[in-house]
């Protein structure tokens, strides 16, 4: 009887440990940067309101989580995947593809601001304030995290990035007559252009055969 009770207890214990282990991977988490101290820099003492490296060291970050920055317009939030940019405390040479600025656009100093930054890229993510020409960052307004896969991106964040810009193709035939759209005869356009295509193919073949 005692043995059976022990077994039942052990089974329950094992189940609850398993549940706890799974739990961390079944939800997305919003991390308040710096905890209650937020993301602030004191201009008089030149100190940050929190030690962001040690704050970050205590958290697990997954895709789809958010970093919530409680701050004001004296600070910026720069997110970058580029270590060189992070170490420079500056966005002057940063690429548009790996570095993003949150907030901004307010001319007034010290206005309360909250920035929600979704974590959408696995691996190292770096954050800093580039205000005061990087001085805040040099004083510790900076931290790095590693984003794990977790559950993967939720549908709300799972939009593919816009395709990179490509220059429109040059017109293939200079001075070709304008094409009149004729909705009733869809195949007409291709037929009109066909002799030209054939002659190009013939020229190309001729180039190969006779060249
Ligand atoms: C986390 O923050 C995002 C962005 O502000 C918000 O949409 C979401 O509801 C928050 N989730 C929780 C659990 O607070
Ligand atoms: C900023 O630092 C100064 C000097 O240490 C201190 O007197 C002041 O209370 C601090 N301000 C805030 C908002 O913490
Ligand atoms: C990190 O966690 C440890 C152990 O739980 C705790 O002692 C420490 O105060 C935490 N640090 C921060 C910055 O939350
Ligand atoms: C990081 O950014 C710098 C510009 O600051 C750029 O020259 C470099 O190629 C970038 N590194 C990577 C790995 O993209
Ligand atoms: C914001 O910056 C301005 C200008 O440097 C300063 O006068 C003000 O005290 C700062 N406000 C806060 C809340 O840090
Ligand atoms: C933050 O704390 C770490 C130790 O946990 C320390 O090495 C580091 O110098 C601190 N950073 C700042 C800006 O105080």
mmCIF file of C-alpha atoms and ligand atoms in Angstrom:
data_model
loop_
_atom_site.group_PDB
_atom_site.id
_atom_site.type_symbol
_atom_site.label_atom_id
_atom_site.label_comp_id
_atom_site.label_asym_id
_atom_site.label_seq_id
_atom_site.Cartn_x
_atom_site.Cartn_y
_atom_site.Cartn_z
ATOM 1 C CA UNK A 1 0.000 0.000 0.000
ATOM 2 C CA UNK A 2 2.757 2.427 0.995
ATOM 3 C CA UNK A 3 4.658 1.284 -2.058
ATOM 4 C CA UNK A 4 1.703 1.989 -4.357
ATOM 5 C CA UNK A 5 1.234 5.422 -2.826
ATOM 6 C CA UNK A 6 4.908 6.178 -3.372
ATOM 7 C CA UNK A 7 4.637 5.060 -6.968
ATOM 8 C CA UNK A 8 1.614 7.280 -7.513
ATOM 9 C CA UNK A 9 3.465 10.193 -5.931
ATOM 10 C CA UNK A 10 6.535 9.625 -8.094
ATOM 11 C CA UNK A 11 4.365 9.402 -11.202
ATOM 12 C CA UNK A 12 2.646 12.679 -10.337
ATOM 13 C CA UNK A 13 6.015 14.275 -9.660
ATOM 14 C CA UNK A 14 7.387 13.099 -12.990
ATOM 15 C CA UNK A 15 4.298 14.365 -14.788
ATOM 16 C CA UNK A 16 4.476 17.801 -13.188
ATOM 17 C CA UNK A 17 8.187 18.103 -13.969
ATOM 18 C CA UNK A 18 7.464 17.164 -17.580
ATOM 19 C CA UNK A 19 4.617 19.706 -17.689
ATOM 20 C CA UNK A 20 6.885 22.434 -16.304
ATOM 21 C CA UNK A 21 9.578 21.626 -18.853
ATOM 22 C CA UNK A 22 7.103 21.826 -21.725
ATOM 23 C CA UNK A 23 5.427 24.957 -20.373
ATOM 24 C CA UNK A 24 8.295 27.288 -21.286
ATOM 25 C CA UNK A 25 7.934 26.308 -24.917
ATOM 26 C CA UNK A 26 4.147 26.567 -25.209
ATOM 27 C CA UNK A 27 3.758 30.335 -24.879
ATOM 28 C CA UNK A 28 5.312 33.529 -26.177
ATOM 29 C CA UNK A 29 6.798 35.847 -23.585
ATOM 30 C CA UNK A 30 6.925 39.627 -23.339
ATOM 31 C CA UNK A 31 10.159 40.663 -21.641
ATOM 32 C CA UNK A 32 10.179 44.083 -19.996
ATOM 33 C CA UNK A 33 13.712 45.319 -20.619
ATOM 34 C CA UNK A 34 15.480 46.116 -17.365
ATOM 35 C CA UNK A 35 12.459 44.908 -15.385
ATOM 36 C CA UNK A 36 10.693 47.605 -13.384
ATOM 37 C CA UNK A 37 13.664 49.959 -13.891
ATOM 38 C CA UNK A 38 12.983 50.199 -17.623
ATOM 39 C CA UNK A 39 15.252 51.651 -20.317
ATOM 40 C CA UNK A 40 16.417 55.014 -18.970
ATOM 41 C CA UNK A 41 19.647 56.964 -18.830
ATOM 42 C CA UNK A 42 20.378 59.524 -16.135
ATOM 43 C CA UNK A 43 22.140 62.535 -17.696
ATOM 44 C CA UNK A 44 23.371 63.793 -14.308
ATOM 45 C CA UNK A 45 24.969 60.623 -13.013
ATOM 46 C CA UNK A 46 25.646 59.126 -16.476
ATOM 47 C CA UNK A 47 24.197 55.827 -15.340
ATOM 48 C CA UNK A 48 21.635 53.417 -16.744
ATOM 49 C CA UNK A 49 18.524 52.532 -14.779
ATOM 50 C CA UNK A 50 19.479 48.829 -14.917
ATOM 51 C CA UNK A 51 22.371 46.550 -15.754
ATOM 52 C CA UNK A 52 21.001 45.237 -19.048
ATOM 53 C CA UNK A 53 23.635 42.546 -19.539
ATOM 54 C CA UNK A 54 22.813 40.888 -16.244
ATOM 55 C CA UNK A 55 19.077 41.411 -16.859
ATOM 56 C CA UNK A 56 19.377 39.648 -20.218
ATOM 57 C CA UNK A 57 21.502 36.857 -18.746
ATOM 58 C CA UNK A 58 18.529 35.785 -16.616
ATOM 59 C CA UNK A 59 16.058 35.363 -19.473
ATOM 60 C CA UNK A 60 15.368 32.875 -22.209
ATOM 61 C CA UNK A 61 14.395 34.463 -25.509
ATOM 62 C CA UNK A 62 12.458 32.703 -28.243
ATOM 63 C CA UNK A 63 11.149 33.594 -31.678
ATOM 64 C CA UNK A 64 7.843 35.462 -31.388
ATOM 65 C CA UNK A 65 8.672 36.942 -27.983
ATOM 66 C CA UNK A 66 8.626 40.722 -27.601
ATOM 67 C CA UNK A 67 11.025 43.026 -25.824
ATOM 68 C CA UNK A 68 9.040 45.841 -24.222
ATOM 69 C CA UNK A 69 11.085 48.993 -23.708
ATOM 70 C CA UNK A 70 9.596 51.433 -21.181
ATOM 71 C CA UNK A 71 11.588 54.559 -21.911
ATOM 72 C CA UNK A 72 11.364 58.190 -23.014
ATOM 73 C CA UNK A 73 12.338 60.172 -26.073
ATOM 74 C CA UNK A 74 15.822 60.922 -24.703
ATOM 75 C CA UNK A 75 16.733 57.348 -25.584
ATOM 76 C CA UNK A 76 16.585 55.362 -28.775
ATOM 77 C CA UNK A 77 16.234 51.638 -29.333
ATOM 78 C CA UNK A 78 18.409 50.238 -32.093
ATOM 79 C CA UNK A 79 18.038 46.570 -32.962
ATOM 80 C CA UNK A 80 20.802 45.036 -35.039
ATOM 81 C CA UNK A 81 22.002 41.603 -36.085
ATOM 82 C CA UNK A 82 25.398 43.049 -36.906
ATOM 83 C CA UNK A 83 28.111 42.805 -34.256
ATOM 84 C CA UNK A 84 30.200 45.536 -35.884
ATOM 85 C CA UNK A 85 27.280 47.981 -35.698
ATOM 86 C CA UNK A 86 26.615 46.997 -32.077
ATOM 87 C CA UNK A 87 30.220 47.468 -31.059
ATOM 88 C CA UNK A 88 30.384 50.875 -32.761
ATOM 89 C CA UNK A 89 27.420 52.214 -30.689
ATOM 90 C CA UNK A 90 26.407 54.001 -33.886
ATOM 91 C CA UNK A 91 24.143 53.513 -36.893
ATOM 92 C CA UNK A 92 26.204 55.813 -39.119
ATOM 93 C CA UNK A 93 27.600 52.974 -41.256
ATOM 94 C CA UNK A 94 24.798 50.487 -40.582
ATOM 95 C CA UNK A 95 22.996 48.587 -43.313
ATOM 96 C CA UNK A 96 19.223 48.974 -43.746
ATOM 97 C CA UNK A 97 18.958 45.196 -43.961
ATOM 98 C CA UNK A 98 20.346 44.298 -40.530
ATOM 99 C CA UNK A 99 19.712 47.341 -38.340
ATOM 100 C CA UNK A 100 16.393 48.883 -37.277
ATOM 101 C CA UNK A 101 15.467 51.924 -35.216
ATOM 102 C CA UNK A 102 12.365 51.956 -33.030
ATOM 103 C CA UNK A 103 10.622 55.076 -31.866
ATOM 104 C CA UNK A 104 11.918 58.477 -32.797
ATOM 105 C CA UNK A 105 9.963 61.135 -34.620
ATOM 106 C CA UNK A 106 9.316 63.102 -31.422
ATOM 107 C CA UNK A 107 11.104 66.466 -31.253
ATOM 108 C CA UNK A 108 10.599 66.808 -27.517
ATOM 109 C CA UNK A 109 12.977 65.519 -24.868
ATOM 110 C CA UNK A 110 11.868 63.293 -22.037
ATOM 111 C CA UNK A 111 8.413 62.303 -23.340
ATOM 112 C CA UNK A 112 7.341 58.853 -22.093
ATOM 113 C CA UNK A 113 7.456 56.203 -24.782
ATOM 114 C CA UNK A 114 6.956 52.431 -24.995
ATOM 115 C CA UNK A 115 8.478 50.387 -27.777
ATOM 116 C CA UNK A 116 7.479 46.811 -28.533
ATOM 117 C CA UNK A 117 10.162 44.964 -30.453
ATOM 118 C CA UNK A 118 9.289 41.508 -31.793
ATOM 119 C CA UNK A 119 12.035 38.906 -31.967
ATOM 120 C CA UNK A 120 11.825 37.514 -35.481
ATOM 121 C CA UNK A 121 15.375 36.338 -36.192
ATOM 122 C CA UNK A 122 17.080 33.411 -34.468
ATOM 123 C CA UNK A 123 20.585 33.789 -33.111
ATOM 124 C CA UNK A 124 22.386 36.871 -31.813
ATOM 125 C CA UNK A 125 20.305 40.057 -31.570
ATOM 126 C CA UNK A 126 21.925 43.253 -30.305
ATOM 127 C CA UNK A 127 20.228 46.295 -28.797
ATOM 128 C CA UNK A 128 21.549 49.721 -27.916
ATOM 129 C CA UNK A 129 20.667 53.384 -27.627
ATOM 130 C CA UNK A 130 22.562 55.564 -30.100
ATOM 131 C CA UNK A 131 21.464 58.799 -28.392
ATOM 132 C CA UNK A 132 24.107 61.363 -27.351
ATOM 133 C CA UNK A 133 26.282 60.186 -30.256
ATOM 134 C CA UNK A 134 26.706 56.750 -28.709
ATOM 135 C CA UNK A 135 27.639 57.996 -25.254
ATOM 136 C CA UNK A 136 24.677 56.249 -23.559
ATOM 137 C CA UNK A 137 25.617 53.006 -25.283
ATOM 138 C CA UNK A 138 29.213 53.312 -24.121
ATOM 139 C CA UNK A 139 27.892 53.769 -20.569
ATOM 140 C CA UNK A 140 25.885 50.543 -20.736
ATOM 141 C CA UNK A 141 22.670 51.285 -22.663
ATOM 142 C CA UNK A 142 23.362 48.127 -24.656
ATOM 143 C CA UNK A 143 22.945 44.374 -24.437
ATOM 144 C CA UNK A 144 22.974 41.275 -26.544
ATOM 145 C CA UNK A 145 20.727 38.236 -26.478
ATOM 146 C CA UNK A 146 20.519 34.926 -28.297
ATOM 147 C CA UNK A 147 17.079 34.133 -29.705
ATOM 148 C CA UNK A 148 16.155 30.441 -29.679
ATOM 149 C CA UNK A 149 13.699 28.784 -32.038
ATOM 150 C CA UNK A 150 11.091 28.016 -29.357
ATOM 151 C CA UNK A 151 7.699 27.609 -31.040
ATOM 152 C CA UNK A 152 8.808 29.445 -34.149
ATOM 153 C CA UNK A 153 7.126 32.623 -35.343
ATOM 154 C CA UNK A 154 3.384 33.003 -34.717
ATOM 155 C CA UNK A 155 1.239 33.767 -37.795
ATOM 156 C CA UNK A 156 1.040 37.443 -36.788
ATOM 157 C CA UNK A 157 4.805 37.824 -37.255
ATOM 158 C CA UNK A 158 5.312 35.213 -39.945
ATOM 159 C CA UNK A 159 5.234 37.583 -42.902
ATOM 160 C CA UNK A 160 8.023 37.077 -45.415
ATOM 161 C CA UNK A 161 10.242 40.130 -45.764
ATOM 162 C CA UNK A 162 9.600 42.198 -48.878
ATOM 163 C CA UNK A 163 11.708 40.968 -51.801
ATOM 164 C CA UNK A 164 14.858 42.960 -52.447
ATOM 165 C CA UNK A 165 14.560 45.745 -55.006
ATOM 166 C CA UNK A 166 15.472 44.821 -58.538
ATOM 167 C CA UNK A 167 15.694 47.326 -61.336
ATOM 168 C CA UNK A 168 12.932 46.949 -63.916
ATOM 169 C CA UNK A 169 14.130 45.158 -67.053
ATOM 170 C CA UNK A 170 15.120 47.310 -69.985
ATOM 171 C CA UNK A 171 12.623 47.343 -72.854
ATOM 172 C CA UNK A 172 13.492 44.311 -74.981
ATOM 173 C CA UNK A 173 12.692 45.948 -78.308
ATOM 174 C CA UNK A 174 13.546 49.604 -78.735
ATOM 175 C CA UNK A 175 10.969 51.368 -80.829
ATOM 176 C CA UNK A 176 8.517 48.478 -81.101
ATOM 177 C CA UNK A 177 5.010 49.644 -81.933
ATOM 178 C CA UNK A 178 2.759 50.325 -78.971
ATOM 179 C CA UNK A 179 0.679 47.314 -78.050
ATOM 180 C CA UNK A 180 -3.060 47.816 -78.180
ATOM 181 C CA UNK A 181 -4.882 45.846 -75.540
ATOM 182 C CA UNK A 182 -7.579 43.703 -77.124
ATOM 183 C CA UNK A 183 -9.455 41.916 -74.322
ATOM 184 C CA UNK A 184 -11.453 39.766 -76.770
ATOM 185 C CA UNK A 185 -8.426 38.179 -78.421
ATOM 186 C CA UNK A 186 -5.909 37.329 -75.739
ATOM 187 C CA UNK A 187 -3.527 35.409 -77.991
ATOM 188 C CA UNK A 188 -3.148 38.177 -80.541
ATOM 189 C CA UNK A 189 -0.257 39.974 -78.893
ATOM 190 C CA UNK A 190 1.992 36.928 -78.766
ATOM 191 C CA UNK A 191 1.320 36.184 -82.435
ATOM 192 C CA UNK A 192 2.284 39.685 -83.505
ATOM 193 C CA UNK A 193 5.614 39.425 -81.764
ATOM 194 C CA UNK A 194 6.345 35.902 -82.870
ATOM 195 C CA UNK A 195 8.121 36.630 -86.198
ATOM 196 C CA UNK A 196 10.539 38.844 -84.299
ATOM 197 C CA UNK A 197 11.239 36.114 -81.745
ATOM 198 C CA UNK A 198 11.754 33.566 -84.538
ATOM 199 C CA UNK A 199 14.182 35.834 -86.342
ATOM 200 C CA UNK A 200 16.173 36.362 -83.142
ATOM 201 C CA UNK A 201 16.308 32.600 -82.628
ATOM 202 C CA UNK A 202 17.380 32.151 -86.250
ATOM 203 C CA UNK A 203 20.041 34.820 -85.824
ATOM 204 C CA UNK A 204 21.267 33.118 -82.669
ATOM 205 C CA UNK A 205 21.341 29.724 -84.368
ATOM 206 C CA UNK A 206 23.059 31.342 -87.327
ATOM 207 C CA UNK A 207 25.577 32.863 -84.968
ATOM 208 C CA UNK A 208 26.327 29.457 -83.519
ATOM 209 C CA UNK A 209 26.437 27.646 -86.869
ATOM 210 C CA UNK A 210 28.198 30.283 -88.931
ATOM 211 C CA UNK A 211 30.076 32.175 -86.233
HETATM 212 C C1 LIG B 1 3.014 41.154 -25.900
HETATM 213 O O1 LIG B 1 3.224 42.344 -26.607
HETATM 214 C C2 LIG B 1 2.585 42.385 -27.869
HETATM 215 C C3 LIG B 1 3.002 43.671 -28.562
HETATM 216 O O2 LIG B 1 2.645 44.782 -27.809
HETATM 217 C C4 LIG B 1 1.085 42.289 -27.674
HETATM 218 O O3 LIG B 1 0.442 42.278 -28.931
HETATM 219 C C5 LIG B 1 0.745 41.024 -26.911
HETATM 220 O O4 LIG B 1 -0.611 40.992 -26.623
HETATM 221 C C6 LIG B 1 1.544 40.932 -25.616
HETATM 222 N N1 LIG B 1 1.336 39.637 -25.021
HETATM 223 C C7 LIG B 1 1.125 39.490 -23.726
HETATM 224 C C8 LIG B 1 0.968 38.073 -23.267
HETATM 225 O O5 LIG B 1 1.079 40.439 -22.959
HETATM 226 C C1 LIG B 2 19.993 61.067 -11.584
HETATM 227 O O1 LIG B 2 21.216 61.116 -10.896
HETATM 228 C C2 LIG B 2 21.267 62.183 -9.952
HETATM 229 C C3 LIG B 2 22.694 62.260 -9.417
HETATM 230 O O2 LIG B 2 23.124 61.017 -8.961
HETATM 231 C C4 LIG B 2 20.227 61.917 -8.870
HETATM 232 O O3 LIG B 2 20.263 62.974 -7.924
HETATM 233 C C5 LIG B 2 18.863 61.852 -9.513
HETATM 234 O O4 LIG B 2 17.884 61.505 -8.556
HETATM 235 C C6 LIG B 2 18.832 60.819 -10.620
HETATM 236 N N1 LIG B 2 17.581 60.920 -11.350
HETATM 237 C C7 LIG B 2 16.786 59.876 -11.489
HETATM 238 C C8 LIG B 2 15.528 60.117 -12.278
HETATM 239 O O5 LIG B 2 17.043 58.760 -11.037
HETATM 240 C C1 LIG B 3 19.221 36.509 -11.953
HETATM 241 O O1 LIG B 3 18.817 35.315 -11.292
HETATM 242 C C2 LIG B 3 19.534 35.058 -10.114
HETATM 243 C C3 LIG B 3 19.114 33.696 -9.596
HETATM 244 O O2 LIG B 3 17.739 33.527 -9.695
HETATM 245 C C4 LIG B 3 19.264 36.160 -9.103
HETATM 246 O O3 LIG B 3 19.992 35.930 -7.933
HETATM 247 C C5 LIG B 3 19.685 37.501 -9.716
HETATM 248 O O4 LIG B 3 19.330 38.545 -8.838
HETATM 249 C C6 LIG B 3 18.986 37.709 -11.030
HETATM 250 N N1 LIG B 3 19.507 38.912 -11.652
HETATM 251 C C7 LIG B 3 18.715 39.783 -12.224
HETATM 252 C C8 LIG B 3 19.399 40.959 -12.822
HETATM 253 O O5 LIG B 3 17.514 39.657 -12.295
HETATM 254 C C1 LIG B 4 27.939 44.852 -40.642
HETATM 255 O O1 LIG B 4 27.788 46.223 -40.937
HETATM 256 C C2 LIG B 4 28.919 46.793 -41.576
HETATM 257 C C3 LIG B 4 28.651 48.285 -41.698
HETATM 258 O O2 LIG B 4 28.609 48.843 -40.413
HETATM 259 C C4 LIG B 4 29.117 46.133 -42.923
HETATM 260 O O3 LIG B 4 30.270 46.677 -43.533
HETATM 261 C C5 LIG B 4 29.285 44.650 -42.731
HETATM 262 O O4 LIG B 4 29.345 44.028 -43.984
HETATM 263 C C6 LIG B 4 28.123 44.079 -41.943
HETATM 264 N N1 LIG B 4 28.400 42.687 -41.607
HETATM 265 C C7 LIG B 4 27.642 41.694 -42.041
HETATM 266 C C8 LIG B 4 28.047 40.330 -41.582
HETATM 267 O O5 LIG B 4 26.674 41.879 -42.762
HETATM 268 C C1 LIG B 5 16.157 64.529 -21.526
HETATM 269 O O1 LIG B 5 17.225 65.251 -22.147
HETATM 270 C C2 LIG B 5 17.149 66.659 -21.897
HETATM 271 C C3 LIG B 5 18.229 67.316 -22.742
HETATM 272 O O2 LIG B 5 19.457 66.671 -22.614
HETATM 273 C C4 LIG B 5 17.343 66.893 -20.419
HETATM 274 O O3 LIG B 5 17.281 68.282 -20.152
HETATM 275 C C5 LIG B 5 16.244 66.179 -19.650
HETATM 276 O O4 LIG B 5 16.492 66.273 -18.258
HETATM 277 C C6 LIG B 5 16.200 64.705 -20.009
HETATM 278 N N1 LIG B 5 15.018 64.107 -19.421
HETATM 279 C C7 LIG B 5 15.035 62.898 -18.848
HETATM 280 C C8 LIG B 5 13.744 62.439 -18.263
HETATM 281 O O5 LIG B 5 16.045 62.206 -18.810
HETATM 282 C C1 LIG B 6 26.724 44.588 -15.222
HETATM 283 O O1 LIG B 6 26.965 43.513 -14.372
HETATM 284 C C2 LIG B 6 28.066 42.721 -14.763
HETATM 285 C C3 LIG B 6 28.169 41.550 -13.775
HETATM 286 O O2 LIG B 6 26.932 40.974 -13.619
HETATM 287 C C4 LIG B 6 29.325 43.555 -14.751
HETATM 288 O O3 LIG B 6 30.411 42.782 -15.215
HETATM 289 C C5 LIG B 6 29.153 44.749 -15.668
HETATM 290 O O4 LIG B 6 30.271 45.596 -15.580
HETATM 291 C C6 LIG B 6 27.914 45.516 -15.290
HETATM 292 N N1 LIG B 6 27.689 46.554 -16.272
HETATM 293 C C7 LIG B 6 27.514 47.835 -15.944
HETATM 294 C C8 LIG B 6 27.296 48.779 -17.083
HETATM 295 O O5 LIG B 6 27.521 48.203 -14.790
#
